[in-house]
mmCIF file with all atom_site columns, C-alpha atoms in Angstrom:
data_model
loop_
_atom_site.group_PDB
_atom_site.id
_atom_site.type_symbol
_atom_site.label_atom_id
_atom_site.label_alt_id
_atom_site.label_comp_id
_atom_site.label_asym_id
_atom_site.label_entity_id
_atom_site.label_seq_id
_atom_site.pdbx_PDB_ins_code
_atom_site.Cartn_x
_atom_site.Cartn_y
_atom_site.Cartn_z
_atom_site.occupancy
_atom_site.B_iso_or_equiv
_atom_site.pdbx_formal_charge
_atom_site.auth_seq_id
_atom_site.auth_comp_id
_atom_site.auth_asym_id
_atom_site.auth_atom_id
_atom_site.pdbx_PDB_model_num
ATOM 1   C CA . MET A 1 1   ? 140.070 23.277 140.079 1.00 60.00 ? 4   MET A CA 1
ATOM 2   C CA . ALA A 1 2   ? 139.415 26.959 140.530 1.00 61.00 ? 5   ALA A CA 1
ATOM 3   C CA . THR A 1 3   ? 140.144 29.330 137.678 1.00 85.00 ? 6   THR A CA 1
ATOM 4   C CA . ARG A 1 4   ? 140.939 32.332 139.897 1.00 95.00 ? 7   ARG A CA 1
ATOM 5   C CA . THR A 1 5   ? 143.537 32.257 142.639 1.00 97.00 ? 8   THR A CA 1
ATOM 6   C CA . ILE A 1 6   ? 142.747 32.742 146.317 1.00 98.00 ? 9   ILE A CA 1
ATOM 7   C CA . ASN A 1 7   ? 144.288 36.231 146.214 1.00 98.00 ? 10  ASN A CA 1
ATOM 8   C CA . GLU A 1 8   ? 142.355 37.229 143.087 1.00 98.00 ? 11  GLU A CA 1
ATOM 9   C CA . ILE A 1 9   ? 139.101 36.225 144.779 1.00 98.00 ? 12  ILE A CA 1
ATOM 10  C CA . GLN A 1 10  ? 140.041 38.070 147.967 1.00 98.00 ? 13  GLN A CA 1
ATOM 11  C CA . ASP A 1 11  ? 140.940 41.184 145.973 1.00 98.00 ? 14  ASP A CA 1
ATOM 12  C CA . GLY A 1 12  ? 137.523 41.042 144.278 1.00 97.00 ? 15  GLY A CA 1
ATOM 13  C CA . ILE A 1 13  ? 135.756 40.834 147.629 1.00 97.00 ? 16  ILE A CA 1
ATOM 14  C CA . ILE A 1 14  ? 137.789 43.766 148.964 1.00 96.00 ? 17  ILE A CA 1
ATOM 15  C CA . ALA A 1 15  ? 136.951 45.863 145.892 1.00 96.00 ? 18  ALA A CA 1
ATOM 16  C CA . GLU A 1 16  ? 133.247 45.083 146.246 1.00 95.00 ? 19  GLU A CA 1
ATOM 17  C CA . PHE A 1 17  ? 133.140 46.144 149.895 1.00 94.00 ? 20  PHE A CA 1
ATOM 18  C CA . GLU A 1 18  ? 135.325 49.223 149.302 1.00 92.00 ? 21  GLU A CA 1
ATOM 19  C CA . GLU A 1 19  ? 133.069 50.337 146.448 1.00 93.00 ? 22  GLU A CA 1
ATOM 20  C CA . ILE A 1 20  ? 130.126 50.485 148.832 1.00 89.00 ? 23  ILE A CA 1
ATOM 21  C CA . GLY A 1 21  ? 131.987 52.747 151.208 1.00 77.00 ? 24  GLY A CA 1
ATOM 22  C CA . ASP A 1 22  ? 129.829 53.182 154.298 1.00 84.00 ? 25  ASP A CA 1
ATOM 23  C CA . SER A 1 23  ? 129.834 50.576 157.046 1.00 84.00 ? 26  SER A CA 1
ATOM 24  C CA . PHE A 1 24  ? 126.040 50.224 157.220 1.00 87.00 ? 27  PHE A CA 1
ATOM 25  C CA . SER A 1 25  ? 125.798 49.293 153.536 1.00 90.00 ? 28  SER A CA 1
ATOM 26  C CA . GLN A 1 26  ? 128.762 46.934 153.931 1.00 89.00 ? 29  GLN A CA 1
ATOM 27  C CA . TYR A 1 27  ? 126.926 45.220 156.785 1.00 89.00 ? 30  TYR A CA 1
ATOM 28  C CA . GLU A 1 28  ? 123.844 44.886 154.565 1.00 93.00 ? 31  GLU A CA 1
ATOM 29  C CA . LEU A 1 29  ? 125.982 43.274 151.849 1.00 94.00 ? 32  LEU A CA 1
ATOM 30  C CA . LEU A 1 30  ? 127.345 40.820 154.404 1.00 93.00 ? 33  LEU A CA 1
ATOM 31  C CA . ILE A 1 31  ? 123.730 39.910 155.292 1.00 94.00 ? 34  ILE A CA 1
ATOM 32  C CA . GLU A 1 32  ? 123.039 39.375 151.585 1.00 95.00 ? 35  GLU A CA 1
ATOM 33  C CA . TYR A 1 33  ? 125.985 36.975 151.415 1.00 96.00 ? 36  TYR A CA 1
ATOM 34  C CA . SER A 1 34  ? 124.535 35.235 154.446 1.00 95.00 ? 37  SER A CA 1
ATOM 35  C CA . ALA A 1 35  ? 121.283 34.594 152.594 1.00 94.00 ? 38  ALA A CA 1
ATOM 36  C CA . GLU A 1 36  ? 123.231 33.034 149.706 1.00 95.00 ? 39  GLU A CA 1
ATOM 37  C CA . LEU A 1 37  ? 125.008 30.473 151.916 1.00 94.00 ? 40  LEU A CA 1
ATOM 38  C CA . GLU A 1 38  ? 123.772 26.952 151.280 1.00 89.00 ? 41  GLU A CA 1
ATOM 39  C CA . LYS A 1 39  ? 123.546 26.010 154.931 1.00 86.00 ? 42  LYS A CA 1
ATOM 40  C CA . LEU A 1 40  ? 123.915 22.514 156.266 1.00 89.00 ? 43  LEU A CA 1
ATOM 41  C CA . ASP A 1 41  ? 120.620 20.885 157.145 1.00 88.00 ? 44  ASP A CA 1
ATOM 42  C CA . ASP A 1 42  ? 119.721 20.123 160.761 1.00 85.00 ? 45  ASP A CA 1
ATOM 43  C CA . THR A 1 43  ? 120.911 16.511 160.525 1.00 85.00 ? 46  THR A CA 1
ATOM 44  C CA . GLN A 1 44  ? 124.360 17.696 159.385 1.00 87.00 ? 47  GLN A CA 1
ATOM 45  C CA . CYS A 1 45  ? 124.760 20.199 162.229 1.00 87.00 ? 48  CYS A CA 1
ATOM 46  C CA . ALA A 1 46  ? 126.242 17.637 164.576 1.00 86.00 ? 49  ALA A CA 1
ATOM 47  C CA . ASP A 1 47  ? 128.388 18.359 167.617 1.00 88.00 ? 50  ASP A CA 1
ATOM 48  C CA . ASN A 1 48  ? 131.445 16.748 165.995 1.00 88.00 ? 51  ASN A CA 1
ATOM 49  C CA . LEU A 1 49  ? 131.341 19.408 163.238 1.00 90.00 ? 52  LEU A CA 1
ATOM 50  C CA . LEU A 1 50  ? 131.307 22.359 165.669 1.00 89.00 ? 53  LEU A CA 1
ATOM 51  C CA . VAL A 1 51  ? 134.343 24.617 165.707 1.00 90.00 ? 54  VAL A CA 1
ATOM 52  C CA . GLU A 1 52  ? 135.668 25.160 169.220 1.00 86.00 ? 55  GLU A CA 1
ATOM 53  C CA . GLY A 1 53  ? 136.387 28.711 170.299 1.00 79.00 ? 56  GLY A CA 1
ATOM 54  C CA . CYS A 1 54  ? 133.571 30.377 168.364 1.00 77.00 ? 57  CYS A CA 1
ATOM 55  C CA . GLN A 1 55  ? 131.075 32.603 170.150 1.00 78.00 ? 58  GLN A CA 1
ATOM 56  C CA . SER A 1 56  ? 128.413 31.453 167.686 1.00 87.00 ? 59  SER A CA 1
ATOM 57  C CA . ASN A 1 57  ? 127.808 27.874 166.718 1.00 91.00 ? 60  ASN A CA 1
ATOM 58  C CA . VAL A 1 58  ? 129.796 27.203 163.547 1.00 93.00 ? 61  VAL A CA 1
ATOM 59  C CA . TRP A 1 59  ? 129.566 23.854 161.792 1.00 94.00 ? 62  TRP A CA 1
ATOM 60  C CA . LEU A 1 60  ? 132.051 22.913 159.066 1.00 95.00 ? 63  LEU A CA 1
ATOM 61  C CA . LEU A 1 61  ? 131.763 20.030 156.635 1.00 95.00 ? 64  LEU A CA 1
ATOM 62  C CA . MET A 1 62  ? 134.975 19.810 154.616 1.00 96.00 ? 65  MET A CA 1
ATOM 63  C CA . SER A 1 63  ? 136.498 17.477 152.072 1.00 95.00 ? 66  SER A CA 1
ATOM 64  C CA . ARG A 1 64  ? 139.749 17.127 150.136 1.00 95.00 ? 67  ARG A CA 1
ATOM 65  C CA . GLU A 1 65  ? 138.656 15.575 146.863 1.00 92.00 ? 68  GLU A CA 1
ATOM 66  C CA . GLY A 1 66  ? 141.160 15.230 144.048 1.00 94.00 ? 69  GLY A CA 1
ATOM 67  C CA . GLY A 1 67  ? 143.540 17.545 145.878 1.00 95.00 ? 70  GLY A CA 1
ATOM 68  C CA . ALA A 1 68  ? 140.937 20.329 146.007 1.00 97.00 ? 71  ALA A CA 1
ATOM 69  C CA . PHE A 1 69  ? 139.399 21.776 149.141 1.00 98.00 ? 72  PHE A CA 1
ATOM 70  C CA . HIS A 1 70  ? 135.644 21.927 149.553 1.00 97.00 ? 73  HIS A CA 1
ATOM 71  C CA . LEU A 1 71  ? 133.705 23.633 152.346 1.00 96.00 ? 74  LEU A CA 1
ATOM 72  C CA . GLU A 1 72  ? 130.084 23.536 153.405 1.00 95.00 ? 75  GLU A CA 1
ATOM 73  C CA . ALA A 1 73  ? 129.175 25.441 156.536 1.00 95.00 ? 76  ALA A CA 1
ATOM 74  C CA . SER A 1 74  ? 126.461 26.791 158.802 1.00 94.00 ? 77  SER A CA 1
ATOM 75  C CA . SER A 1 75  ? 126.136 29.077 161.764 1.00 93.00 ? 78  SER A CA 1
ATOM 76  C CA . ASP A 1 76  ? 123.344 30.155 164.058 1.00 92.00 ? 79  ASP A CA 1
ATOM 77  C CA . THR A 1 77  ? 124.375 33.787 163.512 1.00 91.00 ? 80  THR A CA 1
ATOM 78  C CA . LEU A 1 78  ? 123.422 35.631 160.340 1.00 92.00 ? 81  LEU A CA 1
ATOM 79  C CA . VAL A 1 79  ? 126.568 37.713 159.875 1.00 92.00 ? 82  VAL A CA 1
ATOM 80  C CA . ILE A 1 80  ? 128.787 34.699 160.537 1.00 93.00 ? 83  ILE A CA 1
ATOM 81  C CA . CYS A 1 81  ? 126.920 32.868 157.770 1.00 95.00 ? 84  CYS A CA 1
ATOM 82  C CA . GLY A 1 82  ? 127.957 35.761 155.525 1.00 96.00 ? 85  GLY A CA 1
ATOM 83  C CA . ILE A 1 83  ? 131.601 35.362 156.558 1.00 96.00 ? 86  ILE A CA 1
ATOM 84  C CA . LEU A 1 84  ? 131.388 31.592 155.994 1.00 97.00 ? 87  LEU A CA 1
ATOM 85  C CA . ASN A 1 85  ? 129.937 32.160 152.526 1.00 97.00 ? 88  ASN A CA 1
ATOM 86  C CA . LEU A 1 86  ? 132.817 34.496 151.670 1.00 98.00 ? 89  LEU A CA 1
ATOM 87  C CA . LEU A 1 87  ? 135.349 31.967 152.998 1.00 98.00 ? 90  LEU A CA 1
ATOM 88  C CA . GLY A 1 88  ? 133.714 29.319 150.832 1.00 97.00 ? 91  GLY A CA 1
ATOM 89  C CA . MET A 1 89  ? 134.046 31.622 147.814 1.00 97.00 ? 92  MET A CA 1
ATOM 90  C CA . VAL A 1 90  ? 137.748 32.085 148.567 1.00 98.00 ? 93  VAL A CA 1
ATOM 91  C CA . PHE A 1 91  ? 138.628 28.459 149.393 1.00 98.00 ? 94  PHE A CA 1
ATOM 92  C CA . ASN A 1 92  ? 136.236 26.183 147.476 1.00 97.00 ? 95  ASN A CA 1
ATOM 93  C CA . ASP A 1 93  ? 137.825 24.187 144.656 1.00 97.00 ? 96  ASP A CA 1
ATOM 94  C CA . GLN A 1 94  ? 141.269 25.604 145.393 1.00 98.00 ? 97  GLN A CA 1
ATOM 95  C CA . PRO A 1 95  ? 144.237 23.228 145.761 1.00 97.00 ? 98  PRO A CA 1
ATOM 96  C CA . CYS A 1 96  ? 144.516 22.072 149.369 1.00 98.00 ? 99  CYS A CA 1
ATOM 97  C CA . GLU A 1 97  ? 148.136 23.273 149.496 1.00 97.00 ? 100 GLU A CA 1
ATOM 98  C CA . ALA A 1 98  ? 147.027 26.788 148.511 1.00 98.00 ? 101 ALA A CA 1
ATOM 99  C CA . VAL A 1 99  ? 144.275 26.833 151.153 1.00 98.00 ? 102 VAL A CA 1
ATOM 100 C CA . ALA A 1 100 ? 146.649 25.550 153.824 1.00 98.00 ? 103 ALA A CA 1
ATOM 101 C CA . CYS A 1 101 ? 149.160 28.361 153.354 1.00 98.00 ? 104 CYS A CA 1
ATOM 102 C CA . ALA A 1 102 ? 146.823 31.174 152.249 1.00 98.00 ? 105 ALA A CA 1
ATOM 103 C CA . ASP A 1 103 ? 147.126 34.583 153.825 1.00 98.00 ? 106 ASP A CA 1
ATOM 104 C CA . VAL A 1 104 ? 143.461 35.351 154.536 1.00 98.00 ? 107 VAL A CA 1
ATOM 105 C CA . TYR A 1 105 ? 143.631 39.125 154.344 1.00 98.00 ? 108 TYR A CA 1
ATOM 106 C CA . PHE A 1 106 ? 140.268 40.132 152.867 1.00 97.00 ? 109 PHE A CA 1
ATOM 107 C CA . LEU A 1 107 ? 138.436 40.223 156.215 1.00 96.00 ? 110 LEU A CA 1
ATOM 108 C CA . GLU A 1 108 ? 140.731 42.936 157.566 1.00 94.00 ? 111 GLU A CA 1
ATOM 109 C CA . ALA A 1 109 ? 141.293 44.747 154.261 1.00 94.00 ? 112 ALA A CA 1
ATOM 110 C CA . ALA A 1 110 ? 137.536 45.001 153.578 1.00 93.00 ? 113 ALA A CA 1
ATOM 111 C CA . ASP A 1 111 ? 137.015 46.206 157.170 1.00 89.00 ? 114 ASP A CA 1
ATOM 112 C CA . LEU A 1 112 ? 134.736 43.261 157.950 1.00 89.00 ? 115 LEU A CA 1
ATOM 113 C CA . MET A 1 113 ? 136.512 42.314 161.165 1.00 89.00 ? 116 MET A CA 1
ATOM 114 C CA . ALA A 1 114 ? 135.858 45.794 162.569 1.00 84.00 ? 117 ALA A CA 1
ATOM 115 C CA . THR A 1 115 ? 132.201 44.764 162.766 1.00 78.00 ? 118 THR A CA 1
ATOM 116 C CA . PHE A 1 116 ? 132.974 42.165 165.434 1.00 85.00 ? 119 PHE A CA 1
ATOM 117 C CA . ASP A 1 117 ? 134.145 42.243 169.024 1.00 86.00 ? 120 ASP A CA 1
ATOM 118 C CA . GLY A 1 118 ? 137.342 40.476 170.084 1.00 86.00 ? 121 GLY A CA 1
ATOM 119 C CA . THR A 1 119 ? 135.631 37.208 171.001 1.00 86.00 ? 122 THR A CA 1
ATOM 120 C CA . ARG A 1 120 ? 133.894 36.903 167.640 1.00 88.00 ? 123 ARG A CA 1
ATOM 121 C CA . ARG A 1 121 ? 137.104 37.837 165.763 1.00 88.00 ? 124 ARG A CA 1
ATOM 122 C CA . LYS A 1 122 ? 138.919 35.093 167.670 1.00 91.00 ? 125 LYS A CA 1
ATOM 123 C CA . GLY A 1 123 ? 136.184 32.625 166.693 1.00 90.00 ? 126 GLY A CA 1
ATOM 124 C CA . ILE A 1 124 ? 136.453 33.544 163.009 1.00 93.00 ? 127 ILE A CA 1
ATOM 125 C CA . ARG A 1 125 ? 140.210 33.046 163.178 1.00 94.00 ? 128 ARG A CA 1
ATOM 126 C CA . SER A 1 126 ? 139.626 29.653 164.876 1.00 93.00 ? 129 SER A CA 1
ATOM 127 C CA . ALA A 1 127 ? 137.351 28.561 162.031 1.00 95.00 ? 130 ALA A CA 1
ATOM 128 C CA . ILE A 1 128 ? 139.919 29.642 159.414 1.00 96.00 ? 131 ILE A CA 1
ATOM 129 C CA . GLU A 1 129 ? 142.646 27.791 161.326 1.00 96.00 ? 132 GLU A CA 1
ATOM 130 C CA . VAL A 1 130 ? 140.567 24.591 161.328 1.00 96.00 ? 133 VAL A CA 1
ATOM 131 C CA . MET A 1 131 ? 139.984 24.931 157.565 1.00 97.00 ? 134 MET A CA 1
ATOM 132 C CA . GLN A 1 132 ? 143.667 25.468 156.866 1.00 98.00 ? 135 GLN A CA 1
ATOM 133 C CA . ARG A 1 133 ? 144.869 22.697 159.158 1.00 97.00 ? 136 ARG A CA 1
ATOM 134 C CA . TYR A 1 134 ? 142.368 20.315 157.569 1.00 97.00 ? 137 TYR A CA 1
ATOM 135 C CA . ALA A 1 135 ? 143.477 21.363 154.060 1.00 98.00 ? 138 ALA A CA 1
ATOM 136 C CA . ALA A 1 136 ? 147.090 20.724 155.082 1.00 97.00 ? 139 ALA A CA 1
ATOM 137 C CA . GLY A 1 137 ? 146.179 17.243 156.318 1.00 95.00 ? 140 GLY A CA 1
ATOM 138 C CA . GLU A 1 138 ? 147.227 18.131 159.874 1.00 96.00 ? 141 GLU A CA 1
ATOM 139 C CA . ILE A 1 139 ? 143.854 17.207 161.353 1.00 93.00 ? 142 ILE A CA 1
ATOM 140 C CA . ASP A 1 140 ? 140.954 14.947 160.489 1.00 90.00 ? 143 ASP A CA 1
ATOM 141 C CA . TRP A 1 141 ? 137.503 16.461 160.385 1.00 87.00 ? 144 TRP A CA 1
ATOM 142 C CA . PRO A 1 142 ? 135.288 15.720 162.068 1.00 82.00 ? 145 PRO A CA 1
ATOM 143 C CA . TYR A 1 143 ? 137.586 14.972 164.979 1.00 66.00 ? 146 TYR A CA 1
#
């Protein structure tokens, strides 16, 4: 299980982005996080792992092992890969119950959502909803 809580991890991400200050440098950091994402390989990027409602293609491979949530993900958009990497940092190895009811506030607090238009913000929220509903056991994934 994770040693830091979901909120402690989110607060660390917020502090890192706030320390940078300007939006261009924050965007560059998001691209750096994108490069660090261990993306799914082409054979794993199947249609049944696609999140509906996303402007970009977003594939999620999730598991609930030993009561802990685990996420692997990919996207065809660089900045979304960065967001997915950050979500993995926040959620991976956390108790499923904590993931299911987490208030995901770091995206707004770190001003990352301001980077995206309304359609892309809706897609990010859709991906988070799928993760949380899966963690809660409300849905099976893939469908």
